[in-house]
Coordinates of C-alpha atoms in Angstrom, one line a residue:
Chain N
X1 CA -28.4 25.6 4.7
X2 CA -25.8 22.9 5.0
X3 CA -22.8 22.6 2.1
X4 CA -22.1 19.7 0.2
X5 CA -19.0 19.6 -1.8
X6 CA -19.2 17.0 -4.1
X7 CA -16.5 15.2 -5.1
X8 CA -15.1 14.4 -9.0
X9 CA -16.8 11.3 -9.4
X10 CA -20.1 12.6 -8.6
X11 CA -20.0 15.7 -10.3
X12 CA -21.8 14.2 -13.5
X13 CA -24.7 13.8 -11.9
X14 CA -24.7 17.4 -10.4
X15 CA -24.0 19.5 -13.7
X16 CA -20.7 19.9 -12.6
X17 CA -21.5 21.3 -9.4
X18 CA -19.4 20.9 -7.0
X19 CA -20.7 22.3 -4.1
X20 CA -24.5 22.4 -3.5
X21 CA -26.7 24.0 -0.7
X22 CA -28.9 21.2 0.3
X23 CA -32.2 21.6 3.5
X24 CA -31.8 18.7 6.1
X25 CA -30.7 18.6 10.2
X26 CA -29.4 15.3 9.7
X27 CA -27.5 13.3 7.4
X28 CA -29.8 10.3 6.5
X29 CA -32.4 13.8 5.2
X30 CA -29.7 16.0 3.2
X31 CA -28.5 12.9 1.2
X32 CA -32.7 12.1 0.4
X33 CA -32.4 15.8 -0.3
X34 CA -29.6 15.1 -2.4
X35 CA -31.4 11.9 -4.5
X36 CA -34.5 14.1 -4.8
X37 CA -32.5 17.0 -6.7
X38 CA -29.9 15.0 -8.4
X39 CA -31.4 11.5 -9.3
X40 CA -28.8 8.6 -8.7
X41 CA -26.6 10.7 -6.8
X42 CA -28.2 9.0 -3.0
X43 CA -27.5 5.3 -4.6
X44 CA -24.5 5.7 -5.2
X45 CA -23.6 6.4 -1.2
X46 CA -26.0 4.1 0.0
X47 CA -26.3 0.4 -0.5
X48 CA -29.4 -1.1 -0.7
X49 CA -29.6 -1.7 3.3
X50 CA -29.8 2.2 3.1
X51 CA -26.5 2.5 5.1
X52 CA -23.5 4.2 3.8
X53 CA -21.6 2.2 1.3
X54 CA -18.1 0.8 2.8
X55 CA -16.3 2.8 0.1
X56 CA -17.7 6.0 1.1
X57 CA -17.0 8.2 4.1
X58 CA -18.4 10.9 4.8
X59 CA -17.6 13.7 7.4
X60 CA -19.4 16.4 8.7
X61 CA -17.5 19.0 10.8
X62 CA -14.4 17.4 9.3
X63 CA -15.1 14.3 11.4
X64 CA -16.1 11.0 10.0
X65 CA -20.1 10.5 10.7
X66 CA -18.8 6.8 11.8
X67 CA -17.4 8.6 14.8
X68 CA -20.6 10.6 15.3
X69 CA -24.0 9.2 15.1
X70 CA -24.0 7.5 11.4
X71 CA -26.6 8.4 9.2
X72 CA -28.4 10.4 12.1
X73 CA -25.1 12.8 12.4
X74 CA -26.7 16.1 13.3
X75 CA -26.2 18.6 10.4
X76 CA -26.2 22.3 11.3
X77 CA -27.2 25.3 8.9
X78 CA -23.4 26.0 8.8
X79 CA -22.0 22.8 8.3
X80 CA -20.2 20.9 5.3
X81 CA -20.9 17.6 4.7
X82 CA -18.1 16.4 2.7
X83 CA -18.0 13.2 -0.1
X84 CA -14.8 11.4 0.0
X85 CA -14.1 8.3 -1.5
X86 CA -11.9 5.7 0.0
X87 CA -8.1 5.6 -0.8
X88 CA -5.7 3.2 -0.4
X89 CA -2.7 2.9 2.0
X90 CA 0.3 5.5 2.0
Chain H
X1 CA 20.9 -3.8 -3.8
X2 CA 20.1 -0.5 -5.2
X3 CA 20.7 -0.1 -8.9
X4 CA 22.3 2.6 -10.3
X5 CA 20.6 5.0 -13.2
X6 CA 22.1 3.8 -16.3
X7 CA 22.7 5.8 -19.2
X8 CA 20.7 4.7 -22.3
X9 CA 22.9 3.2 -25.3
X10 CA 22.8 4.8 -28.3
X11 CA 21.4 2.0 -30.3
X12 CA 18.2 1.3 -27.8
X13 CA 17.2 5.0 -28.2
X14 CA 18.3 6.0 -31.7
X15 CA 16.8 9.4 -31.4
X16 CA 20.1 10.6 -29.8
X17 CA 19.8 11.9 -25.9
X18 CA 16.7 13.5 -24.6
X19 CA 16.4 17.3 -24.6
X20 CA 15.3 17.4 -20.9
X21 CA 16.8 14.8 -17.9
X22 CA 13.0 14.5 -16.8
X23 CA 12.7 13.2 -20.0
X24 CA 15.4 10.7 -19.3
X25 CA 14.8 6.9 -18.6
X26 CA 15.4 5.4 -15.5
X27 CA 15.2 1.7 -17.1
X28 CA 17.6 -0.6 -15.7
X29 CA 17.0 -4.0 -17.5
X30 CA 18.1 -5.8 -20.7
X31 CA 17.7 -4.1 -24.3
X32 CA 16.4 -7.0 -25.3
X33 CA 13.3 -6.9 -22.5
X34 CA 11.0 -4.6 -24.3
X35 CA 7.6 -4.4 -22.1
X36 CA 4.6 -3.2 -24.4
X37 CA 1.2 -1.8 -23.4
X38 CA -0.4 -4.4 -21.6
X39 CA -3.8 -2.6 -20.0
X40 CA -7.2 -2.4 -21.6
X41 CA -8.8 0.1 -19.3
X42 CA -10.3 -0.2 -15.5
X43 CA -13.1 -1.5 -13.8
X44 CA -14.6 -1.0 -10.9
X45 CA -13.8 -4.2 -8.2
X46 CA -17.2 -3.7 -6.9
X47 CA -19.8 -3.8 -9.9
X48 CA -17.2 -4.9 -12.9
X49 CA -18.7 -1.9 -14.9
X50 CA -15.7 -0.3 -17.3
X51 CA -14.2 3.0 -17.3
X52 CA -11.6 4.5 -19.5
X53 CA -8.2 4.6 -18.5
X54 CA -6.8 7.5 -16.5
X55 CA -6.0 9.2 -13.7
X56 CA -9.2 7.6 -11.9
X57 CA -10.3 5.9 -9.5
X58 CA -13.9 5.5 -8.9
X59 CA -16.6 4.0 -10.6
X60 CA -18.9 6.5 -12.3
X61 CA -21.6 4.0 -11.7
X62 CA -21.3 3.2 -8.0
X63 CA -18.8 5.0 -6.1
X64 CA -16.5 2.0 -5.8
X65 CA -12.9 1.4 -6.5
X66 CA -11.3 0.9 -9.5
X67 CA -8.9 -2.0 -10.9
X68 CA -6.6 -2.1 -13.8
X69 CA -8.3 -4.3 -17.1
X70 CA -5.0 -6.8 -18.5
X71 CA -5.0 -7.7 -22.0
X72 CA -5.3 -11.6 -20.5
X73 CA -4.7 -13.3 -24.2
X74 CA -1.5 -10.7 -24.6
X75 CA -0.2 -11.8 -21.2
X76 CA -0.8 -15.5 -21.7
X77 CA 1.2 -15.1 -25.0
X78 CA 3.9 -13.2 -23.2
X79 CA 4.4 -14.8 -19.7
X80 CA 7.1 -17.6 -19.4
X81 CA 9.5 -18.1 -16.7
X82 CA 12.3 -18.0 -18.9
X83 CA 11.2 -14.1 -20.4
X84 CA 11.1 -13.3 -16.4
X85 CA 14.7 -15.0 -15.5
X86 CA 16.5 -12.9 -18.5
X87 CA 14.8 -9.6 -17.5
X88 CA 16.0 -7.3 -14.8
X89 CA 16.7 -7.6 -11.1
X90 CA 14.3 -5.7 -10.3
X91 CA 10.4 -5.1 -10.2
X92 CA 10.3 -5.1 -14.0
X93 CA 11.1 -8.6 -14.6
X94 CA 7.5 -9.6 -14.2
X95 CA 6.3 -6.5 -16.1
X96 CA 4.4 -8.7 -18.3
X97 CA 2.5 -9.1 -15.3
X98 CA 2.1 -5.4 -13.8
X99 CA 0.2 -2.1 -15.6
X100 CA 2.4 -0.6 -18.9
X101 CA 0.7 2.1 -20.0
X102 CA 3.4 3.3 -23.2
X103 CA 5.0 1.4 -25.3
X104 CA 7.8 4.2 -24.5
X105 CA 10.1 2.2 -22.6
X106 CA 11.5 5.8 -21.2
X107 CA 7.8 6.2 -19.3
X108 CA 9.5 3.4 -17.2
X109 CA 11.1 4.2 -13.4
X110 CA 13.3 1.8 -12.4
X111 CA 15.4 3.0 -9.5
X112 CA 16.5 -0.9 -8.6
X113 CA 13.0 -1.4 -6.6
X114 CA 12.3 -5.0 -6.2
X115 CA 13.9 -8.4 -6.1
X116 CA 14.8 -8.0 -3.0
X117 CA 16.3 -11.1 -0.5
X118 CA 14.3 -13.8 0.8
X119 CA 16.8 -14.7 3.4
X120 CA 16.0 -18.0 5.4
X121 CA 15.5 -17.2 9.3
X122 CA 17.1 -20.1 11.0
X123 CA 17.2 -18.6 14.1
X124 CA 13.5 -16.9 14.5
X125 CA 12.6 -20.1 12.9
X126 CA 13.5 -22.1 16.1
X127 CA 12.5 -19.4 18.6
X128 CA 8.4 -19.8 17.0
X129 CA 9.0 -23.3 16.8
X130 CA 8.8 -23.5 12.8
X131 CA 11.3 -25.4 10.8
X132 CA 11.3 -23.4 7.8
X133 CA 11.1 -19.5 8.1
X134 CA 11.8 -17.2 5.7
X135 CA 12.2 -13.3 6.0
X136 CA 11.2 -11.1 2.8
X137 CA 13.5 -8.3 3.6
X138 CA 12.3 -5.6 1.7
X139 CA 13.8 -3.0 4.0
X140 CA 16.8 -3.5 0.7
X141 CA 14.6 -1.0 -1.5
X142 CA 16.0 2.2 -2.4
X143 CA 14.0 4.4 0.1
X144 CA 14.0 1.7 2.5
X145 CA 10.5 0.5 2.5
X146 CA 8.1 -2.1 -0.4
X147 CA 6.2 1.3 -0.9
X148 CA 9.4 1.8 -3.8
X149 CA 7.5 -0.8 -5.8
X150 CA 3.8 0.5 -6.0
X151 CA 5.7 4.3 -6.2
X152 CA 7.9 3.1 -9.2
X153 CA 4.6 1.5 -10.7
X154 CA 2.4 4.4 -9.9
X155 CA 5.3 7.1 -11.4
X156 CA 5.9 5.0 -14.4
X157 CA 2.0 5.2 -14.9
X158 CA 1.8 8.8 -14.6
X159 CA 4.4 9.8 -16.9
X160 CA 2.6 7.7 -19.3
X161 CA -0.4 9.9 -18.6
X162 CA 1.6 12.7 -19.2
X163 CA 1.3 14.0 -15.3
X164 CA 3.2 16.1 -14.1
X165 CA 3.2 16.8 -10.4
X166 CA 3.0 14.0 -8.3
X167 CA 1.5 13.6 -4.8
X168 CA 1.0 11.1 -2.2
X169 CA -0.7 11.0 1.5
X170 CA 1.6 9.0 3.6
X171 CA 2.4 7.7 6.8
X172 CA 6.0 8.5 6.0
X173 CA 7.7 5.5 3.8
X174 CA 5.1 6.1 1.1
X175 CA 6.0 10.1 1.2
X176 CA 10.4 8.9 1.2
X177 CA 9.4 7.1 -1.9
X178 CA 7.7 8.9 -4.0
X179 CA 10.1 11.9 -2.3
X180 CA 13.0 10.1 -3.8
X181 CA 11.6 8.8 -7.2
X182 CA 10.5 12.1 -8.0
X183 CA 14.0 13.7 -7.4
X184 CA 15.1 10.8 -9.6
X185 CA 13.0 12.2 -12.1
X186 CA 12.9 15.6 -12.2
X187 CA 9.2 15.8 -11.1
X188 CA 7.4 17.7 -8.8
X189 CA 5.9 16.3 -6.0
X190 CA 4.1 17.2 -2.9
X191 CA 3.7 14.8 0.0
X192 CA 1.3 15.1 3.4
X193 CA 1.9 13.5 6.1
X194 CA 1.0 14.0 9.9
X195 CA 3.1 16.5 11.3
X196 CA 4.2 14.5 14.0
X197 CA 5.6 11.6 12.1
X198 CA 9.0 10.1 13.1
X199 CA 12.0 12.0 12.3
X200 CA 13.2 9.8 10.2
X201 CA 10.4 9.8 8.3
X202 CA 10.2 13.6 7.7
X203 CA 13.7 13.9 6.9
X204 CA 13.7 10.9 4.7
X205 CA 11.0 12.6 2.5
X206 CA 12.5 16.6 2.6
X207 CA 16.3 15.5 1.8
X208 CA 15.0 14.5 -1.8
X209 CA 13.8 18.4 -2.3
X210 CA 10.3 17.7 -2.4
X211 CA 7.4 19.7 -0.9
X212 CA 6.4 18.0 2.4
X213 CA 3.3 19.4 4.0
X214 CA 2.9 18.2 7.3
X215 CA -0.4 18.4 8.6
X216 CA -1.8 19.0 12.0
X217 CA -3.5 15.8 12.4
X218 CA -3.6 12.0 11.8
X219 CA -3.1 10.2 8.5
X220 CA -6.8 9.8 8.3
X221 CA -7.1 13.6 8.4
X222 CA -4.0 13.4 5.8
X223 CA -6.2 11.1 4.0
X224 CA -8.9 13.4 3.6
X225 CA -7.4 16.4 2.5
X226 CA -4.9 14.5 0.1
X227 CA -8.4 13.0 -1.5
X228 CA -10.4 16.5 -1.5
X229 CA -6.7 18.2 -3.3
X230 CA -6.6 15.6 -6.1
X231 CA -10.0 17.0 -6.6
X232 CA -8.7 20.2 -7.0
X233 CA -5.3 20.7 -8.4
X234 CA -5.5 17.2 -10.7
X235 CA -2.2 16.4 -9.6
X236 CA -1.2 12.4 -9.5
X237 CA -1.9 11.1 -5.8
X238 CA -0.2 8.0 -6.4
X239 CA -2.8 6.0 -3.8
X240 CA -5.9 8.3 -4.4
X241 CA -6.3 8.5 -8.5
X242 CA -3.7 6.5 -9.2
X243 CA -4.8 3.9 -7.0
X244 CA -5.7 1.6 -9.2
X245 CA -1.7 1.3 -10.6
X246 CA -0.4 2.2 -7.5
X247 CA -1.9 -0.6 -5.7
X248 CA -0.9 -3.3 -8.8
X249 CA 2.9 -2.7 -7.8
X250 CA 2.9 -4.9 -4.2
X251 CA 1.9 -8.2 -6.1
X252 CA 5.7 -8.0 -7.3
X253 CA 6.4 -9.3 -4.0
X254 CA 4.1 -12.5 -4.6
X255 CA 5.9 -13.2 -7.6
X256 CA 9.5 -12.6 -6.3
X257 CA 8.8 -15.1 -3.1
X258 CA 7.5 -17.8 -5.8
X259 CA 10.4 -17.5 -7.9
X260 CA 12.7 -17.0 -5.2
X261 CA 11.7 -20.1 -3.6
X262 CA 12.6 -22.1 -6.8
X263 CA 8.9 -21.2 -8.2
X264 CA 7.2 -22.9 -5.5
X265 CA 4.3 -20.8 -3.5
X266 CA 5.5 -20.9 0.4
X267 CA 2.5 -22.8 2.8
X268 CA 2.1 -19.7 4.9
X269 CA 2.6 -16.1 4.7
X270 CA 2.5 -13.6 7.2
X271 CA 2.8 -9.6 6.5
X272 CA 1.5 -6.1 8.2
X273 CA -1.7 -4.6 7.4
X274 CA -2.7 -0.7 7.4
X275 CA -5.0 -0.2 4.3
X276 CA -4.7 -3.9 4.0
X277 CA -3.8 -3.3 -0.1
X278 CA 0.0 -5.3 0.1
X279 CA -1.9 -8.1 1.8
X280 CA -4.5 -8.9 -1.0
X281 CA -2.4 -7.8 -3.7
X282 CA 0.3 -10.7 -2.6
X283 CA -2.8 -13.1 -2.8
X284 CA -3.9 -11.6 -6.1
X285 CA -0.2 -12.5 -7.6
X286 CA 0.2 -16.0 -6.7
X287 CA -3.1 -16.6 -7.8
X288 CA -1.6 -14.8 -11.7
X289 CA 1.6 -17.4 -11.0
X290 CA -1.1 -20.1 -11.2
X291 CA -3.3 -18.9 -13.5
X292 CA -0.5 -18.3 -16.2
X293 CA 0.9 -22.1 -15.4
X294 CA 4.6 -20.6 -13.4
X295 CA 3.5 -22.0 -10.4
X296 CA 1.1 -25.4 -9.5
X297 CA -0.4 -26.3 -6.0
X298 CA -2.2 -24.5 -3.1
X299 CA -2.3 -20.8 -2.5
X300 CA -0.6 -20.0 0.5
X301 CA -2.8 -19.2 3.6
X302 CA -2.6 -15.7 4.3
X303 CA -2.3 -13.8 7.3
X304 CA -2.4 -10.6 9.0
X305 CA -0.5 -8.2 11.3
X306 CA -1.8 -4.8 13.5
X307 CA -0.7 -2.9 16.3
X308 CA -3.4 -2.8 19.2
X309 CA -3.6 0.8 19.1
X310 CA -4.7 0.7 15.4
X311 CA -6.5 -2.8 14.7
X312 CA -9.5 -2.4 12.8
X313 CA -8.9 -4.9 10.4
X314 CA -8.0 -7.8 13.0
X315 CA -10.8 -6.3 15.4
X316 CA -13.1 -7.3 12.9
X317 CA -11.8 -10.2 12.4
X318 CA -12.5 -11.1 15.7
X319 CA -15.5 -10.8 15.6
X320 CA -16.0 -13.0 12.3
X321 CA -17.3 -9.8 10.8
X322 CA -16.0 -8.2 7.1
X323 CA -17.4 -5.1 8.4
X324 CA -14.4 -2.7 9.6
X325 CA -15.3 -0.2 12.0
X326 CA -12.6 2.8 11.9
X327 CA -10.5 3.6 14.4
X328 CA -8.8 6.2 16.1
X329 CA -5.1 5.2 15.6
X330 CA -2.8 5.4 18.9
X331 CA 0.1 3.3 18.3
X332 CA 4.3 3.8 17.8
X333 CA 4.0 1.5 14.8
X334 CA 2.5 4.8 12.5
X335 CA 3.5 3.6 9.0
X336 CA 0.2 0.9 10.1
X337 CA -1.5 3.9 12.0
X338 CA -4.9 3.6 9.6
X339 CA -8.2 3.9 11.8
X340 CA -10.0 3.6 8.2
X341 CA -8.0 0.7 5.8
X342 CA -9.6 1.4 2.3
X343 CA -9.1 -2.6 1.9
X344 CA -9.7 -3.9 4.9
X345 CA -12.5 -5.8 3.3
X346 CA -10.7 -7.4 0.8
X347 CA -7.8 -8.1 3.3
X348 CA -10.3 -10.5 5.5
X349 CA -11.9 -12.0 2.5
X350 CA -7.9 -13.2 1.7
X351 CA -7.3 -14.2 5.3
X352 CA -11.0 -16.0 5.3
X353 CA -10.7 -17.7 1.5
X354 CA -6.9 -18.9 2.5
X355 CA -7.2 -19.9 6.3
X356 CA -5.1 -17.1 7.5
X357 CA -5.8 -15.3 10.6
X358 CA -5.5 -11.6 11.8
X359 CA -3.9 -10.3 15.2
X360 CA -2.5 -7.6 17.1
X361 CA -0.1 -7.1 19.2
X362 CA 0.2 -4.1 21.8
X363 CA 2.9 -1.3 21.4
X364 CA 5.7 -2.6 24.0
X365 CA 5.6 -6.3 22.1
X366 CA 6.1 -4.5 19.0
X367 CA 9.2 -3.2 20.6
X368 CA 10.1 -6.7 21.4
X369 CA 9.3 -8.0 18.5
X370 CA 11.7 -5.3 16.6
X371 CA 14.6 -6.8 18.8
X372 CA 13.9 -10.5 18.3
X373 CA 14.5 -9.9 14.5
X374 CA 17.6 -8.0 14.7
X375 CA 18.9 -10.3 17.5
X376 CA 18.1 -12.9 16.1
X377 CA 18.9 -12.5 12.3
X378 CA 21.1 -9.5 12.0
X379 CA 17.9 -7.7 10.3
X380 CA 16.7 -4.3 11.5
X381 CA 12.8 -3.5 10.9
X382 CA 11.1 -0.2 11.3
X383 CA 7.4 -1.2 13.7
X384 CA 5.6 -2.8 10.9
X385 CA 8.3 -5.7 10.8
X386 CA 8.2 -5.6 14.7
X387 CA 4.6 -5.5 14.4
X388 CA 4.5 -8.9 12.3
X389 CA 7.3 -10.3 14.4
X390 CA 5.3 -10.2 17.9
X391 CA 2.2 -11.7 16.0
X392 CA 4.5 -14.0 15.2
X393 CA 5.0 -14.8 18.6
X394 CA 1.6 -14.7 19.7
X395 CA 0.4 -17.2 16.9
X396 CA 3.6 -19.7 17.9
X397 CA 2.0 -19.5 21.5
X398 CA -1.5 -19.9 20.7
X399 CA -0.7 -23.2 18.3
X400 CA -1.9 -21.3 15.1
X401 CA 1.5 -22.3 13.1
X402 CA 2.0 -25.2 11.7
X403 CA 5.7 -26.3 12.6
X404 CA 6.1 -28.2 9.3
X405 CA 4.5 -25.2 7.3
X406 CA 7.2 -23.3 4.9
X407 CA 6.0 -19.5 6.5
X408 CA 7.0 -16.6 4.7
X409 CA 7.1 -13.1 7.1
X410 CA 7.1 -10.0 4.9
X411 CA 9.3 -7.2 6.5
X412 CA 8.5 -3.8 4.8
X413 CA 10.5 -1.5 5.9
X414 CA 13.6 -0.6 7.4
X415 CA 14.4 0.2 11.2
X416 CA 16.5 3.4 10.6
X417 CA 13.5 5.2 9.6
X418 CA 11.8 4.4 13.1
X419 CA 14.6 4.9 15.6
X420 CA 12.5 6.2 18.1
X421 CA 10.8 3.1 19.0
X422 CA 13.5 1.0 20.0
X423 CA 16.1 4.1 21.4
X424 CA 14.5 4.3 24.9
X425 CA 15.7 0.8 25.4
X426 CA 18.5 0.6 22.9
X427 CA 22.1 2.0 23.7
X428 CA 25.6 1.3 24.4
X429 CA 26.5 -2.1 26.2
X430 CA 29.3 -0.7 27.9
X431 CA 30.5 3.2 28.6
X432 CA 34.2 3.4 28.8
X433 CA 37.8 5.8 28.7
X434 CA 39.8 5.2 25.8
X435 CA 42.0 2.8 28.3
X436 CA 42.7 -0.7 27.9
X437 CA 42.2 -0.8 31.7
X438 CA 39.2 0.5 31.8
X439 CA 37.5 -1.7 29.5
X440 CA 38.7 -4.8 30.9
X441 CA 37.4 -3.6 33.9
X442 CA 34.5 -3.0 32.3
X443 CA 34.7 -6.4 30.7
X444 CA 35.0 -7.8 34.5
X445 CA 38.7 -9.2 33.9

């Protein structure tokens, strides 16, 4: 299955986890994956259009899923999806 | 400009001299100008819920960013013009007005960051057709770039914290300063940048002793990594969790153009934009110079400056949109080289509140635009001052400046740093023996 690392931020509403295993082939289907284990965890990457927040990127493969297909970025078995919060300038 | 490290007198620190030169201060400015805890806490910009103060910065509640809490009624007490002429010239005259986390003075970095010239332009004036130009030459700050001012904020605020190791991911001037301020300091720091940044850059950040790691990739890639080690090793990224103090530092350079021009706000003024944070931090500061009664009349408009090759911010713009859409950066001007600008947002809600506007320019105009301003005003800018020269040019030609208009163009860094860019086309006027003859032949005598 697909590995999440999740970062900081996030990890209160995972335990403290911060990596999971979640099911799903794309993204849009491991974050509901995500929501359905760990309550709240989905809203805080989506906004309530259900796209991903302008604050959060997200990148599967080590690619940003805005350069691949969005929410619909294919997610292999092997993959990591990681979680990473915007940053400012350097 | 730079200011030399003073050594404390014995009456301002009575406890005698400190055990370790870490522990040393690096303030610069009057005894008399004691700066005092001025921050309640942060909140997040998005959904205003609070979160403690720390080494933070997103909101536990939504995911957004967060933004320093001022004790308002403290600062209204404290805020005069006079309090800001008698303190130091540097940064930390308006730290009434900027995040102080410890009433510890020796928390404080000063290197001499800040206050830097705002030199009229006479002669870029009349080539863009403007009567009044001014050039805010911050290329005069002691690594040679503005990010000395969010560095020496972002420092001071981690030493506060008790940090220890600081960390940046840079495009290069943000890795020479916090390079430099940490060797200042006797802290450790570790700075990623791309690995195929401008010499100048990568030298400018290893001379200091730091640990540069270059990466093989862009500064989006840097970007990534830097934010997914902060996770990890809980060092101080000075723009991933200390952001939110980090970013607090640029609105010195509102504040210094106000006072500078004899605490007037200019009509217009025109800077770079990468993450776009400078931009709407400059707006967020004249908007405090109001607020606080230091400065009447109309906020400035503001506008923006890219490089084709990396325009997400103006692309959107374009399209009247305040949705960025990353980019894959391809440009010379690399400290702007940000496909994904954190406040890009923010930066066209300034441009579109104030009546600014948002280009780009492609590479070989930035080149141009680099030699207008040292040709024309003796002043040598790395790209990102090329980059808001050209624009410059572009706006004069398309009618978008108002002649009459007192314009303010930020230049942010210095040219040394990018030699690259301009050395294909840059080099000795004439080639000649060391004979008298030779040159006046030469000459054409």
């Amino acid at each position: 299955m697909p590995k999440v690392r999740i970062p900081t931020p996030l990890r209160k509403l995972t335990d403290g986890e911060a990596q999971l295993t979640v099911e799903g082939d794309d993204l849009r289907t491991v974050i509901d994956n995500l929501q359905a284990r760990h309550p709240g965890l989905g809203e805080r990457l989506l906004d309530d259009d259900g796209q991903l927040r302008r604050f959060v990127n997200v990148f599967v493969r080590d690619e940003d899923v805005r350069f691949q297909q969005g929410l619909d970025t294919e997610v292999g078995e092997t993959d990591t999806v990681s979680i990473v919060p915007a940053v400012a300038g350097g | 400009m730079t200011t030399p490290l003073t050594v404390p007198s014995p009456s301002k620190h009575p406890a005698g001299p400190p055990e370790h030169p870490a522990d040393a201060p690096h303030h610069t400015g009057p005894a008399d100008h004691h700066l005092g805890v001025n921050v309640l806490g942060l909140r997040c910009r998005e959904c205003a819920e609070p979160e403690p103060l720390g080494a933070s910065h997103v909101c536990s509640f939504c995911f957004g960013p967060l933004e320093v809490v001022y004790d308002e009624e403290l600062q209204q007490r404290r805020v005069s013009r006079h309090r800001i002429r008698s303190g130091p010239h540097s940064l930390w005259r308006y730290g009434d007005l900027l995040p102080v986390l410890s009433d510890d003075d020796r928390t404080r970095v000063d290197l001499g960051t800040g206050f830097t010239p705002l030199r009229p332009a006479p002669r870029l004036a009349e080539r863009l057709g403007l009567n009044e130009l001014w050039l805010k030459d911050d290329t005069r700050n002691p690594s040679g770039s503005f990010k000395d001012r969010v560095v020496t904020i972002a420092l001071s605020a981690a030493r506060a914290l008790g940090i220890e190791t600081i960390a940046c991911a840079s495009t290069g001037n943000l890795a020479n300063s916090v390079s430099a301020h940490a060797a200042a300091t006797g802290t450790t720091a570790y700075v990623f940048i791309p690995d195929d940044l401008e010499q100048g850059k990568i030298v400018g950040s290893a001379i200091y002793g730091a640990n540069v790691v270059a990466v093989h990739g862009s500064y989006d890639d840097v970007n990534r990594l830097a934010s997914e080690v902060a996770d990890v090793e809980g060092w101080g990224f000075v723009n991933v969790n200390l952001r939110a103090f980090y970013a607090e530092g640029s609105k010195s350079i509102g504040y210094e153009i106000a006072e500078q021009l004899g605490w007037r706000f200019p009509d217009h003024v025109v800077g770079p934009l990468a993450s776009g944070s400078m931009f709407s931090k400059i707006h967020k500061a004249f908007g405090e110079l109001r607020r606080f009664g230091l400065v009447d009349g109309a906020l400035p408009r503001m506008s923006g400056t890219q490089a084709t090759g990396c325009s997400p911010i103006a692309e959107a713009f374009e399209r009247q949109s305040f949705d960025v859409r990353p980019q894959k950066a391809d440009t010379i001007a690399r400290s702007l080289a940000i496909g994904n600008p954190a406040d890009g947002y923010y930066a066209l809600k300034v441009a579109d509140e104030t009546g600014g506007i948002i280009g780009h320019v492609p590479d070989d105009e930035v080149v141009a635009g680099i030699k207008l301003l040292a040709e024309t005003e003796g002043l040598f800018a790395e790209t990102a001052g090329g980059v808001t020269v050209a624009n410059l040019m572009r706006f004069a030609e398309a009618g978008l400046l108002d002649r009459d208009e007192r314009t303010v163009a930020i230049i942010s860094g210095s040219g040394y740093k990018t030699i690259e860019a301009v050395a294909p086309t840059t080099g000795p006027t004439f080639s000649v023996a060391p004979s008298l003859d030779d040159l006046q032949r030469a000459l054409g005598r």
